[in-house]
Coordinates of C-alpha atoms and ligand atoms in Angstrom, one line a residue:
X1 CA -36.2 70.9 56.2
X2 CA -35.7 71.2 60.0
X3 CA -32.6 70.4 61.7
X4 CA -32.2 69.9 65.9
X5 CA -29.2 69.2 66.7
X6 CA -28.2 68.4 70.8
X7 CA -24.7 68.7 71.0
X8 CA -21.4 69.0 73.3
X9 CA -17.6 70.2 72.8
X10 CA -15.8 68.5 75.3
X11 CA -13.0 70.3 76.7
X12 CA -8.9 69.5 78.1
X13 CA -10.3 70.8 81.6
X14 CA -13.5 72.2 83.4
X15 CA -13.6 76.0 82.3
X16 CA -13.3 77.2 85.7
X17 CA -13.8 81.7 85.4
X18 CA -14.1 81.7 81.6
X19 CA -16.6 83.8 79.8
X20 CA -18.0 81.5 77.6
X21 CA -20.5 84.3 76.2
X22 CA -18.1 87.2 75.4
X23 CA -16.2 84.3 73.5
X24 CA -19.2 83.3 71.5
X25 CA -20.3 86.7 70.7
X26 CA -19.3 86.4 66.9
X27 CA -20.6 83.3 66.6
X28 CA -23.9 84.3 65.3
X29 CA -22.0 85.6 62.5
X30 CA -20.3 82.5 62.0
X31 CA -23.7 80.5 62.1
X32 CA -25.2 82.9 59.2
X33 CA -21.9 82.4 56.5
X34 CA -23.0 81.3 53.2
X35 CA -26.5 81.4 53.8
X36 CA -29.4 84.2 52.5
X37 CA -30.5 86.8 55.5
X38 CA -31.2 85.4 58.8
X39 CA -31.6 81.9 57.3
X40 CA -28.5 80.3 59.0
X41 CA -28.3 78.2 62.0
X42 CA -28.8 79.4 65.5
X43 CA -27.8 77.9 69.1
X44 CA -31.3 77.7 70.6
X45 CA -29.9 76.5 74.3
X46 CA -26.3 76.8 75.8
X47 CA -24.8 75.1 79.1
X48 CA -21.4 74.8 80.3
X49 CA -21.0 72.0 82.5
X50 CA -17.7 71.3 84.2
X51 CA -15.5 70.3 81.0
X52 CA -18.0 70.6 78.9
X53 CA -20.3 72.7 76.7
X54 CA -23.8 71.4 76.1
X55 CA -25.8 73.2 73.0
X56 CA -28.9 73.0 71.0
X57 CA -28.2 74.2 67.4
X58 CA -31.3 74.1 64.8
X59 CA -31.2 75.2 61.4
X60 CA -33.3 74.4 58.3
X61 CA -32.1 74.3 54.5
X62 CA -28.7 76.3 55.4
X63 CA -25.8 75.4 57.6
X64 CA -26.6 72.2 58.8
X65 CA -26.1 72.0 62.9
X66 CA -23.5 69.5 62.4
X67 CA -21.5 72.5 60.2
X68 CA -22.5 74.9 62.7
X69 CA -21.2 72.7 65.6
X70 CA -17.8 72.5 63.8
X71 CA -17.3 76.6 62.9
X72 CA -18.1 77.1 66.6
X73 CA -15.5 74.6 67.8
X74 CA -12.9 76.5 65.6
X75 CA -14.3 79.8 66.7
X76 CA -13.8 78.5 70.5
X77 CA -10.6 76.7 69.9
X78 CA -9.0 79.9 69.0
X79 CA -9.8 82.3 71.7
X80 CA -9.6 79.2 74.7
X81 CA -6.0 78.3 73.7
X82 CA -4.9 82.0 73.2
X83 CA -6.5 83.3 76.7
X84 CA -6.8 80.1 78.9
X85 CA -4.3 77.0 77.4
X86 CA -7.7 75.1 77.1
X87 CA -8.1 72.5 74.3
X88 CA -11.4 70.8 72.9
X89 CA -10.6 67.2 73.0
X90 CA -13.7 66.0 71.7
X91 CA -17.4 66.7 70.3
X92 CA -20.0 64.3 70.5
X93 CA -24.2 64.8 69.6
X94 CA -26.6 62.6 72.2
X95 CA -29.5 63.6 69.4
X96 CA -30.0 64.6 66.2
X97 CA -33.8 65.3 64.8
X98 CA -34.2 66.0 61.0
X99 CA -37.5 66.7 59.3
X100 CA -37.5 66.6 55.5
X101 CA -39.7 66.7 52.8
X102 CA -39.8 63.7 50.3
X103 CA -40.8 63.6 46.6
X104 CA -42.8 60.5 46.9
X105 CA -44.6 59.1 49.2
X106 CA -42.9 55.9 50.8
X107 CA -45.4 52.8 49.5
X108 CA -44.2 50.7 52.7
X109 CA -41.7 51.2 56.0
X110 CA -38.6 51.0 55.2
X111 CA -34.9 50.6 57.3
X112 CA -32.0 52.4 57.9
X113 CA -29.2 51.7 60.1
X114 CA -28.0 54.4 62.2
X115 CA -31.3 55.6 62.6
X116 CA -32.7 55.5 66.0
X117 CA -36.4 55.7 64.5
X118 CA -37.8 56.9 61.6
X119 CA -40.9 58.2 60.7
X120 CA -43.4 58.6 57.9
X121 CA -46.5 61.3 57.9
X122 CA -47.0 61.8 53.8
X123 CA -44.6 63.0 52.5
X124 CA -42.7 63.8 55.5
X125 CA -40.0 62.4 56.6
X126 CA -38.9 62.6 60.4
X127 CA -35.6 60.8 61.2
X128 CA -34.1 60.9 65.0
X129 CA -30.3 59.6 65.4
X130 CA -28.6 59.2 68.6
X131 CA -25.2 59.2 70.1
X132 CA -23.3 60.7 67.0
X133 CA -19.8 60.5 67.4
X134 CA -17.2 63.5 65.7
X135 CA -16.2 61.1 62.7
X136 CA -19.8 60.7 61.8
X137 CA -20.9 64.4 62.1
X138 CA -17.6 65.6 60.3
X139 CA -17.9 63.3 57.3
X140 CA -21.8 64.6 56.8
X141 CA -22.7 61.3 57.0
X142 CA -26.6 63.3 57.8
X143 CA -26.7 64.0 54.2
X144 CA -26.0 61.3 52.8
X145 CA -28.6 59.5 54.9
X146 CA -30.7 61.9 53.7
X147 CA -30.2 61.2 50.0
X148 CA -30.4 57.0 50.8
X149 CA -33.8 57.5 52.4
X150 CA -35.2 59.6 48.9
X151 CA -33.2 56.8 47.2
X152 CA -34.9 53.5 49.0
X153 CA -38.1 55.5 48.8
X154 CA -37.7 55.7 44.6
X155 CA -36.3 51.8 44.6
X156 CA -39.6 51.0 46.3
X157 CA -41.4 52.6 43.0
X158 CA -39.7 50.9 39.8
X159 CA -39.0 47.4 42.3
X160 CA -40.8 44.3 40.5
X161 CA -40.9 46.4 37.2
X162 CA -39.4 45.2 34.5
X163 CA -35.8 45.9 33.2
X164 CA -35.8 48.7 30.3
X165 CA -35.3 46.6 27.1
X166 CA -36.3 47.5 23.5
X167 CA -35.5 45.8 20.5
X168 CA -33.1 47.3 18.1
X169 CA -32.4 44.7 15.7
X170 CA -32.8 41.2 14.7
X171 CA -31.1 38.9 12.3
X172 CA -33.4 36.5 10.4
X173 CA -34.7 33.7 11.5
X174 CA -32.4 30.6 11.0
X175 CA -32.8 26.8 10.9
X176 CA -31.3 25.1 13.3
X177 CA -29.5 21.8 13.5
X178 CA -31.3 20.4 16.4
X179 CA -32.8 21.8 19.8
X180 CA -30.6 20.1 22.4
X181 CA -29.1 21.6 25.5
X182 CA -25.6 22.0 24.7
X183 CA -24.4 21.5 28.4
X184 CA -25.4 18.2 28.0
X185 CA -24.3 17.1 25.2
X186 CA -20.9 18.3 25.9
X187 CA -20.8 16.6 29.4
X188 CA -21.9 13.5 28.1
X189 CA -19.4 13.6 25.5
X190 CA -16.6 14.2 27.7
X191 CA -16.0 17.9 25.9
X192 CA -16.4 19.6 29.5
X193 CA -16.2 18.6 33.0
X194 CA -18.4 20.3 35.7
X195 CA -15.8 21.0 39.1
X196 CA -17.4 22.3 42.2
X197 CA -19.7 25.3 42.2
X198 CA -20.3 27.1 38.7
X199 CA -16.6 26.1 37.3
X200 CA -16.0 23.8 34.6
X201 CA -12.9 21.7 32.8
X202 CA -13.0 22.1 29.1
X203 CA -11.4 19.5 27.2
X204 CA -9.6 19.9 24.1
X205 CA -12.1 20.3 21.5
X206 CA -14.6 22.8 23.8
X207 CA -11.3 24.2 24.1
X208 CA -10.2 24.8 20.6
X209 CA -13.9 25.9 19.7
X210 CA -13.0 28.8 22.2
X211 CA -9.8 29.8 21.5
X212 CA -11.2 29.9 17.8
X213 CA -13.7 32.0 18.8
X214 CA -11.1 34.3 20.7
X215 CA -8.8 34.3 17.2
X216 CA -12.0 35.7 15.9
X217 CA -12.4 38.4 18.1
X218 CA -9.1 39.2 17.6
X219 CA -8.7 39.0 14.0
X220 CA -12.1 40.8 13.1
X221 CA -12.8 43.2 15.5
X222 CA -9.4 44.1 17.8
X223 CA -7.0 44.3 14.6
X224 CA -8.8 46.2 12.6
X225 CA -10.1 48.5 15.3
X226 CA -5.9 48.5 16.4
X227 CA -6.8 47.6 20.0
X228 CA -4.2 47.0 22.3
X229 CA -3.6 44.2 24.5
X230 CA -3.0 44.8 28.4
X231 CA -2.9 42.7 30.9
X232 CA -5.4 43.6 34.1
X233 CA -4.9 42.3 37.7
X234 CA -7.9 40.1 38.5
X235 CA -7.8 40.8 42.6
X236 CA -9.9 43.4 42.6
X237 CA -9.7 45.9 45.9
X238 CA -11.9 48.1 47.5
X239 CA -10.3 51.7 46.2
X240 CA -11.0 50.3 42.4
X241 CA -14.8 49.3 43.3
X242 CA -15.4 52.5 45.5
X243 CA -14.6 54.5 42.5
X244 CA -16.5 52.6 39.8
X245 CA -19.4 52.7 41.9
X246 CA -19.8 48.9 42.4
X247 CA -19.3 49.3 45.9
X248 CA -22.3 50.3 46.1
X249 CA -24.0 46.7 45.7
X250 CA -22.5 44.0 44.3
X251 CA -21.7 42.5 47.9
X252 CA -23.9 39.7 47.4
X253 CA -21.9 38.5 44.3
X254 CA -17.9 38.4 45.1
X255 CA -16.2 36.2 45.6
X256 CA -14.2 37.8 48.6
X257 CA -10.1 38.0 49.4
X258 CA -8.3 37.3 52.3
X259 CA -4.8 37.4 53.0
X260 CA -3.9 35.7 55.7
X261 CA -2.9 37.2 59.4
X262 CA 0.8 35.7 58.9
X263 CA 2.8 33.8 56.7
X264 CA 5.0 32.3 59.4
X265 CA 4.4 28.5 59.4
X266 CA 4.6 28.8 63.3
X267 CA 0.9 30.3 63.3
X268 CA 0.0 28.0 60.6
X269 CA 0.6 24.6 62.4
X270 CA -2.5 23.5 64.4
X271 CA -4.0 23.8 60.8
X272 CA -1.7 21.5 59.0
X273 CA -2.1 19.3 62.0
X274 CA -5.4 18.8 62.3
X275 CA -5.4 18.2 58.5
X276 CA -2.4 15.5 58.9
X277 CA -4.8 14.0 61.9
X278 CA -8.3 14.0 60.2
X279 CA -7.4 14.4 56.6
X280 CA -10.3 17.5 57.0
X281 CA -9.5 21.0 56.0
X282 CA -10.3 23.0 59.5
X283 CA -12.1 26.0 57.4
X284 CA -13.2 27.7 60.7
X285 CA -9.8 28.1 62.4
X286 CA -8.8 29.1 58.9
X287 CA -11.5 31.9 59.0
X288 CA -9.5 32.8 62.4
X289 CA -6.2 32.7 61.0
X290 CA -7.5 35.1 58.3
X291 CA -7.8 39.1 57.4
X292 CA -10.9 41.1 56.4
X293 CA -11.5 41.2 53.2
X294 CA -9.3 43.4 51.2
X295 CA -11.2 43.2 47.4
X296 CA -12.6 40.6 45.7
X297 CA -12.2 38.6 42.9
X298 CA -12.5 40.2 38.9
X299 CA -15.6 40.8 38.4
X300 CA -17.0 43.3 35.6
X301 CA -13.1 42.9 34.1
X302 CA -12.5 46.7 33.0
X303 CA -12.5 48.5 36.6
X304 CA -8.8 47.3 37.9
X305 CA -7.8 48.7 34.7
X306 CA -8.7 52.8 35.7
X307 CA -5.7 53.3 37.9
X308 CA -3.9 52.5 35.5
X309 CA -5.2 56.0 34.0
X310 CA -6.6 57.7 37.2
X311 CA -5.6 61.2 37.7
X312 CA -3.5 61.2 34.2
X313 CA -4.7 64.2 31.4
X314 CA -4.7 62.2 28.0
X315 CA -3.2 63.6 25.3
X316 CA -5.0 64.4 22.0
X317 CA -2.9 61.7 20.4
X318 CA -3.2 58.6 22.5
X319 CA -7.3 59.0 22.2
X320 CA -9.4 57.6 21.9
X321 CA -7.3 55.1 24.0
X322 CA -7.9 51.4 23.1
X323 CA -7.2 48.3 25.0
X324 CA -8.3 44.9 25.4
X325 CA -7.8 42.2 28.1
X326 CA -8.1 38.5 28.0
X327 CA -5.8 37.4 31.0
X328 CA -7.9 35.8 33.7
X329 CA -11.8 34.5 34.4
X330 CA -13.5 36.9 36.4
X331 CA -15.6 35.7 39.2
X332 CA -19.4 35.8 40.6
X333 CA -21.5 34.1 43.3
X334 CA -24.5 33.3 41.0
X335 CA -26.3 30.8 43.9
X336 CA -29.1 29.4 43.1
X337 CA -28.4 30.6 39.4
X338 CA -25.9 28.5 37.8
X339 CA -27.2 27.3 34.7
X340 CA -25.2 24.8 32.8
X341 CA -22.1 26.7 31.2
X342 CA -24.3 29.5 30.3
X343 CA -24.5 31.0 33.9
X344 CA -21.1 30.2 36.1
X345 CA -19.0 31.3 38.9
X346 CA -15.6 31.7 37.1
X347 CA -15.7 32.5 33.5
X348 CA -13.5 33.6 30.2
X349 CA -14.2 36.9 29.0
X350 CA -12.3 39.2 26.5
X351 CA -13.1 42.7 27.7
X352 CA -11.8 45.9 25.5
X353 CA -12.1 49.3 27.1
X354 CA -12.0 52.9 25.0
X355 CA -11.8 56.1 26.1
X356 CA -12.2 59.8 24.6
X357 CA -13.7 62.4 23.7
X358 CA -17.9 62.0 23.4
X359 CA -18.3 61.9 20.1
X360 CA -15.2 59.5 19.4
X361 CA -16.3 57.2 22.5
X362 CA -20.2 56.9 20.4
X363 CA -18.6 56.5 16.9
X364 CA -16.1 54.1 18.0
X365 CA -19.5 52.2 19.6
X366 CA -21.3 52.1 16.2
X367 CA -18.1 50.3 14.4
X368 CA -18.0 47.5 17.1
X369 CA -21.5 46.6 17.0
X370 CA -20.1 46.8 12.9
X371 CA -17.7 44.3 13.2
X372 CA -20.1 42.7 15.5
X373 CA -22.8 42.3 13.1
X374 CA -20.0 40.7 10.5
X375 CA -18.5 37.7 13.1
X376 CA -22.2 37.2 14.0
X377 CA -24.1 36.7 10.7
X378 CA -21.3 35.9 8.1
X379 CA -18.8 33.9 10.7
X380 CA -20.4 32.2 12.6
X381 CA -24.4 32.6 11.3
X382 CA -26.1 32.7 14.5
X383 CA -29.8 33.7 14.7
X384 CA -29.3 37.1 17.3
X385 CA -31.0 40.1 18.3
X386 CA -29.3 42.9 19.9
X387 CA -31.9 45.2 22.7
X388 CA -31.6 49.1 24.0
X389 CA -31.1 48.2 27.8
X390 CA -30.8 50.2 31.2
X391 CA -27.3 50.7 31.7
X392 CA -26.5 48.7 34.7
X393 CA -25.0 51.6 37.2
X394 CA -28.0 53.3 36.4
X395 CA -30.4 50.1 37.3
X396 CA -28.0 49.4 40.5
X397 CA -27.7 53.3 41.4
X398 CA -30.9 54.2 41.4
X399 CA -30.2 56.5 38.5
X400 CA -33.5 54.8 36.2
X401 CA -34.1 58.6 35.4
X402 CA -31.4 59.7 33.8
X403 CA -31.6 56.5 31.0
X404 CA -30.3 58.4 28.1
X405 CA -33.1 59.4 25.6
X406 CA -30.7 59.5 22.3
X407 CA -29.5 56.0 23.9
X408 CA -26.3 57.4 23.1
X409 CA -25.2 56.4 26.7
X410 CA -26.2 52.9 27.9
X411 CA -25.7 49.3 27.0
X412 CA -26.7 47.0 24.2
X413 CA -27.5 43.6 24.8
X414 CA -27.1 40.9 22.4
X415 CA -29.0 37.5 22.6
X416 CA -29.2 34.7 20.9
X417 CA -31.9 32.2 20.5
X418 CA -31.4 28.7 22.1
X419 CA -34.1 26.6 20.3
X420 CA -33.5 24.0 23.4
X421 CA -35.7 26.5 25.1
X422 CA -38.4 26.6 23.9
X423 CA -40.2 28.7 21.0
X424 CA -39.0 32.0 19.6
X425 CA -41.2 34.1 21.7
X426 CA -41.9 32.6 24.6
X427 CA -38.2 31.1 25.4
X428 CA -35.6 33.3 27.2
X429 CA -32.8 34.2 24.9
X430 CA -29.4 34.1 26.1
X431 CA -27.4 37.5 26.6
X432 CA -24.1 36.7 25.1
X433 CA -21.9 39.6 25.2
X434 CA -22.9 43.4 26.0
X435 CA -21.1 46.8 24.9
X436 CA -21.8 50.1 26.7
X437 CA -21.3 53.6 26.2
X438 CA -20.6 54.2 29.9
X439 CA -21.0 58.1 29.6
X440 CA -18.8 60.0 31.8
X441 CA -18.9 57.8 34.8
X442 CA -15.7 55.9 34.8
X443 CA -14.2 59.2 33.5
X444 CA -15.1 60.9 36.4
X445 CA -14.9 57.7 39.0
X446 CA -11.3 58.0 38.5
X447 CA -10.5 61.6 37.7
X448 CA -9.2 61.1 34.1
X449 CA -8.9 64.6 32.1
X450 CA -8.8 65.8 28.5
X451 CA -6.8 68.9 27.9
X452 CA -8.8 71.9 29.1
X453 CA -11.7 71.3 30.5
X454 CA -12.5 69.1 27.8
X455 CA -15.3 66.2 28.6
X456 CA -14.6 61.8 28.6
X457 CA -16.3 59.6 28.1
X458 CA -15.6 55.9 27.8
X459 CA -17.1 52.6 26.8
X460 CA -16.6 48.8 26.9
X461 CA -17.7 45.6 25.7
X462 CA -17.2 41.8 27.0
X463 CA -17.3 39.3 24.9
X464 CA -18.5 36.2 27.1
X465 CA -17.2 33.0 26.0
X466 CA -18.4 30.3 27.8
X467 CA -21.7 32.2 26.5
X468 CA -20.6 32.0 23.1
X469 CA -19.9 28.3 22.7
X470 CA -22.9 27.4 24.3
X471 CA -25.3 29.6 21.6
X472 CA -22.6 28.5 18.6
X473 CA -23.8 24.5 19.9
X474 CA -27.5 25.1 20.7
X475 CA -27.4 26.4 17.3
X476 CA -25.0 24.5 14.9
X477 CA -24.3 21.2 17.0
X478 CA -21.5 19.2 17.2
X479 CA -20.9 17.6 14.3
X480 CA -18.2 19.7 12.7
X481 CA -19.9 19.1 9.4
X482 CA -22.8 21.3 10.0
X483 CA -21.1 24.1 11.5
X484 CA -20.3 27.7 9.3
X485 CA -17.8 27.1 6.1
X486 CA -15.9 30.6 7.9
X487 CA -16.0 28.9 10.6
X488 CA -14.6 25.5 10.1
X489 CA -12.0 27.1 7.7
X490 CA -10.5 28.9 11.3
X491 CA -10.7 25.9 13.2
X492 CA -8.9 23.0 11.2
X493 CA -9.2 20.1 12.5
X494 CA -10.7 19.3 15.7
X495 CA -8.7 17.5 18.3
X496 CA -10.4 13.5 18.6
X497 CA -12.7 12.8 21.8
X498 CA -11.3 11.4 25.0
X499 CA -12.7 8.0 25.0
X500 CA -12.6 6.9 29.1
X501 CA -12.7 3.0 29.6
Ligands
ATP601 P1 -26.9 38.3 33.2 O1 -28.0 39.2 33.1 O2 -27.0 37.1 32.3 O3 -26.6 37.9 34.7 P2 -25.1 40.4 33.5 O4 -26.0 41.5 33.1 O5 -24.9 40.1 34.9 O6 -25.6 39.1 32.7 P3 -22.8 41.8 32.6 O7 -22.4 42.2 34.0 O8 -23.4 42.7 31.6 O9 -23.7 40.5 32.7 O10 -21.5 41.0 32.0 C1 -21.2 41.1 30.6 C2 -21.0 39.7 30.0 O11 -20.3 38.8 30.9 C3 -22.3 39.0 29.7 O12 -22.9 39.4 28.5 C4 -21.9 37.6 29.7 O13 -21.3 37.3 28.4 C5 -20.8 37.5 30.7 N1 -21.2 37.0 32.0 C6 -21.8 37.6 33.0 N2 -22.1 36.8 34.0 C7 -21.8 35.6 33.6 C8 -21.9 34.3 34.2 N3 -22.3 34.1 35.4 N4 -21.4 33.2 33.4 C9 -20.9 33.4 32.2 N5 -20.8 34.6 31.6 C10 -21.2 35.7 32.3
ZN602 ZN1 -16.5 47.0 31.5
MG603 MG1 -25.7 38.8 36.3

């Protein structure tokens, strides 16, 4: 690693008679803190100009310039305002060159912003910046450029491969009642209604097949398991999603939130007139009238939960801590996606989160995917599978390494067969609902302690039901006759059809 760093401290006034080399005579000290023998940074050129003090600092593993640059400024500030009354107002870098080594070779260019060019020669990686300002130096924003080059370089590796999955059990193979596309059927039957993008009505009987569904979550797996039911805030902001690491990509899937600049009519009217006028909704004034994005809309369900514990110590009794949620749809921009019921923009999800020690947080796993197993093959007698996947902030995060060899910590998928699809092998299965052993991430996301210095972990599951109603008709049908005796027992009778003349 080699770092040239050309630099200035800019000063409250020209330093007219000061001697700017009797005040920097421990600095070579200060340059060689923390790091081995005569491996610390050094100022290879000085140059005081009027109200300012031009350097070139290089350095290589140990005290990065920009470090250097900022225990010099406090070594300077000290002695100027003592002797002279002279400040440093400012400090600001016209160039910054940084050589590094990489552990892979790049297979193709790649982009960064900031970067004023960048530079490949094997497996070494020159980078120039320019024009640095304080904030940028002082936050080590270098570093972490650093570690998204190495990062973009191992994306480029494991891109177009496919997504970790293995099999780790199957139910048998069932007969089904027929091998239509439930969408259909229940559009054309009036038992949902599509609105817009990726949203959908659902009559009464689509409706009482859910909530039945929901009963059955609730009676088989959350009562048993003495889950609790909160109630999570589905406006999601940025704090929440910087510590549960989805701000780190999800961008292209939120649904974004806005408040508006004011809520005094006053700044409002030219809208509501042009509306009145045209009987058109003027959506780019509105985007005028509007504030940046402050969040977005729910949409992995569990992370507005964590503040809720951030920066608590659990108790021994309250663990593992078990909750569940079922208050609002959670949101995502699935484009091009959108795939009948089975892949929407707003959809119903039950979500229950648990939190503890390690080995409560995996034991607590294995009696979900228990109760799981029961709803699945004796209630409702689907024909599923459930697969071993890459945890998804390890996919999104770059983190494909660390996929946990026990899989103690990672997700589990479970699919069911839609024989509208196509054949058993060949046809894509439908990912229902997932649940994850999470590891310590959220734990840590949101500084959530144990007594001593005790270890969390946590876990989740969501239970997708727009995802299971569509598997329960691909598979069963609608005829109420064919459908599970467990199953028709919890639902009673179904509402009548909506004839429309
Ligand atoms: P997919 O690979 O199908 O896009 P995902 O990996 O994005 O799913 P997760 O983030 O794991 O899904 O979300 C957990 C569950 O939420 C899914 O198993 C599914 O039941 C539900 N879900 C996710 N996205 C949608 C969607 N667009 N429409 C309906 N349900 C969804
Ligand atoms: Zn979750
Ligand atoms: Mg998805």
């Amino acid at each position: 690693m080699k770092f040239t760093l050309e630099c200035s401290l800019i000063f409250s006034k020209p330093l007219k008679d000061v001697d700017i080399d009797s005040l920097l005579q421990g600095s070579s000290d200060v340059l060689q803190r923390g790091a081995p023998k005569g491996q610390g940074a050094r100022i290879q050129k000085l140059q005081l100009k009027d109200d300012r003090l031009e350097l070139t600092i290089t350095s290589g593993r140990y005290v990065r310039p920009h470090d250097a640059l900022f225990r010099l400024k406090n070594l300077l500030a000290s002695e100027l305002g003592k002797k002279y009354h002279i400040g440093i107002r400012d400090t600001e870098a016209k160039s910054y060159l940084i050589e590094f080594e990489l552990e892979c070779e790049p297979k193709k260019d790649l982009e960064i912003i900031y970067a004023k060019k960048i530079d490949f020669k094997g497996k070494n990686c020159i980078l120039l910046l320019e024009d640095l300002d304080e904030g940028f130096l002082k936050k080590n924003c270098v570093d972490r450029m650093i570690s998204l080059i190495k990062e973009k370089i191992q994306k480029q590796y494991y891109e177009g491969k496919e997504e970790y999955w293995e099999l780790i059990w199957s139910s048998i193979e069932k007969k089904h009642v027929w091998s239509k596309n439930p969408t259909e059927v229940m559009e054309e039957r009036g038992w949902i209604m599509h609105r817009g993008r990726g949203q959908w009505i659902f009559g009464p009987i689509a409706t009482r097949i859910i909530k039945t569904m929901e009963q059955i979550v609730v009676d088989e797996l959350l009562k048993p398991l003495s889950v609790d039911e909160v109630i999570i805030p589905k406006a999601v902001t940025w704090d929440v999603w910087k510590k549960s690491g989805h701000a780190k990509n999800l961008y292209g899937e939120i649904y974004y939130l806005c408040p508006p600049k004011s809520r005094d009519p006053k700044q409002w009217e030219d809208v509501v007139d042009i509306y009145k006028i045209t009987g058109e909704v003027p959506t780019k004034l509105i985007k005028e009238k509007i504030k940046d994005p402050i969040g977005g809309m729910s949409y992995a369900q569990c992370p507005p939960f964590w503040p809720y514990v951030a920066g608590k110590t659990l108790s021994d009794e309250a663990m593992p801590l078990k909750v569940f949620d079922r208050s609002g749809t959670s949101m995502r921009y699935e484009s091009g996606g959108i795939h009948g019921i089975e892949r929407v923009d707003e959809f119903h999800r039950i979500e229950f989160v648990w939190i503890g020690y390690p080995d409560q947080v995996k034991k607590l796993h294995k009696e979900i995917i228990k109760h799981y197993k029961h709803i699945f093959n004796e209630i409702l007698d689907l024909e599923w599978r459930m697969a071993f996947v890459t945890p998804w902030f390890m996919a999104q995060e770059g983190l494909l390494d660390l996929a946990d060899e026990k899989k103690e910590i990672g997700t589990i998928d479970f699919e069911a067969y839609l024989p509208y699809r196509g054949t058993r092998k060949d046809s894509e299965w439908l990912e229902f609902q997932n649940a994850s052993n999470n590891g310590d991430k959220y734990p840590k996301g949101f500084n959530v302690k144990a007594k001593g210095s005790n270890e969390l972990y946590s876990g989740c599951t969501g239970i997708g039901l727009e995802r299971w109603l569509s598997v329960f008709i691909a598979q069963k049908g609608i005829d109420p006759e064919n459908w599970p005796k467990e199953f028709r027992e919890r639902i009673g009778t179904v509402p009548n059809e909506i004839r429309f003349l």
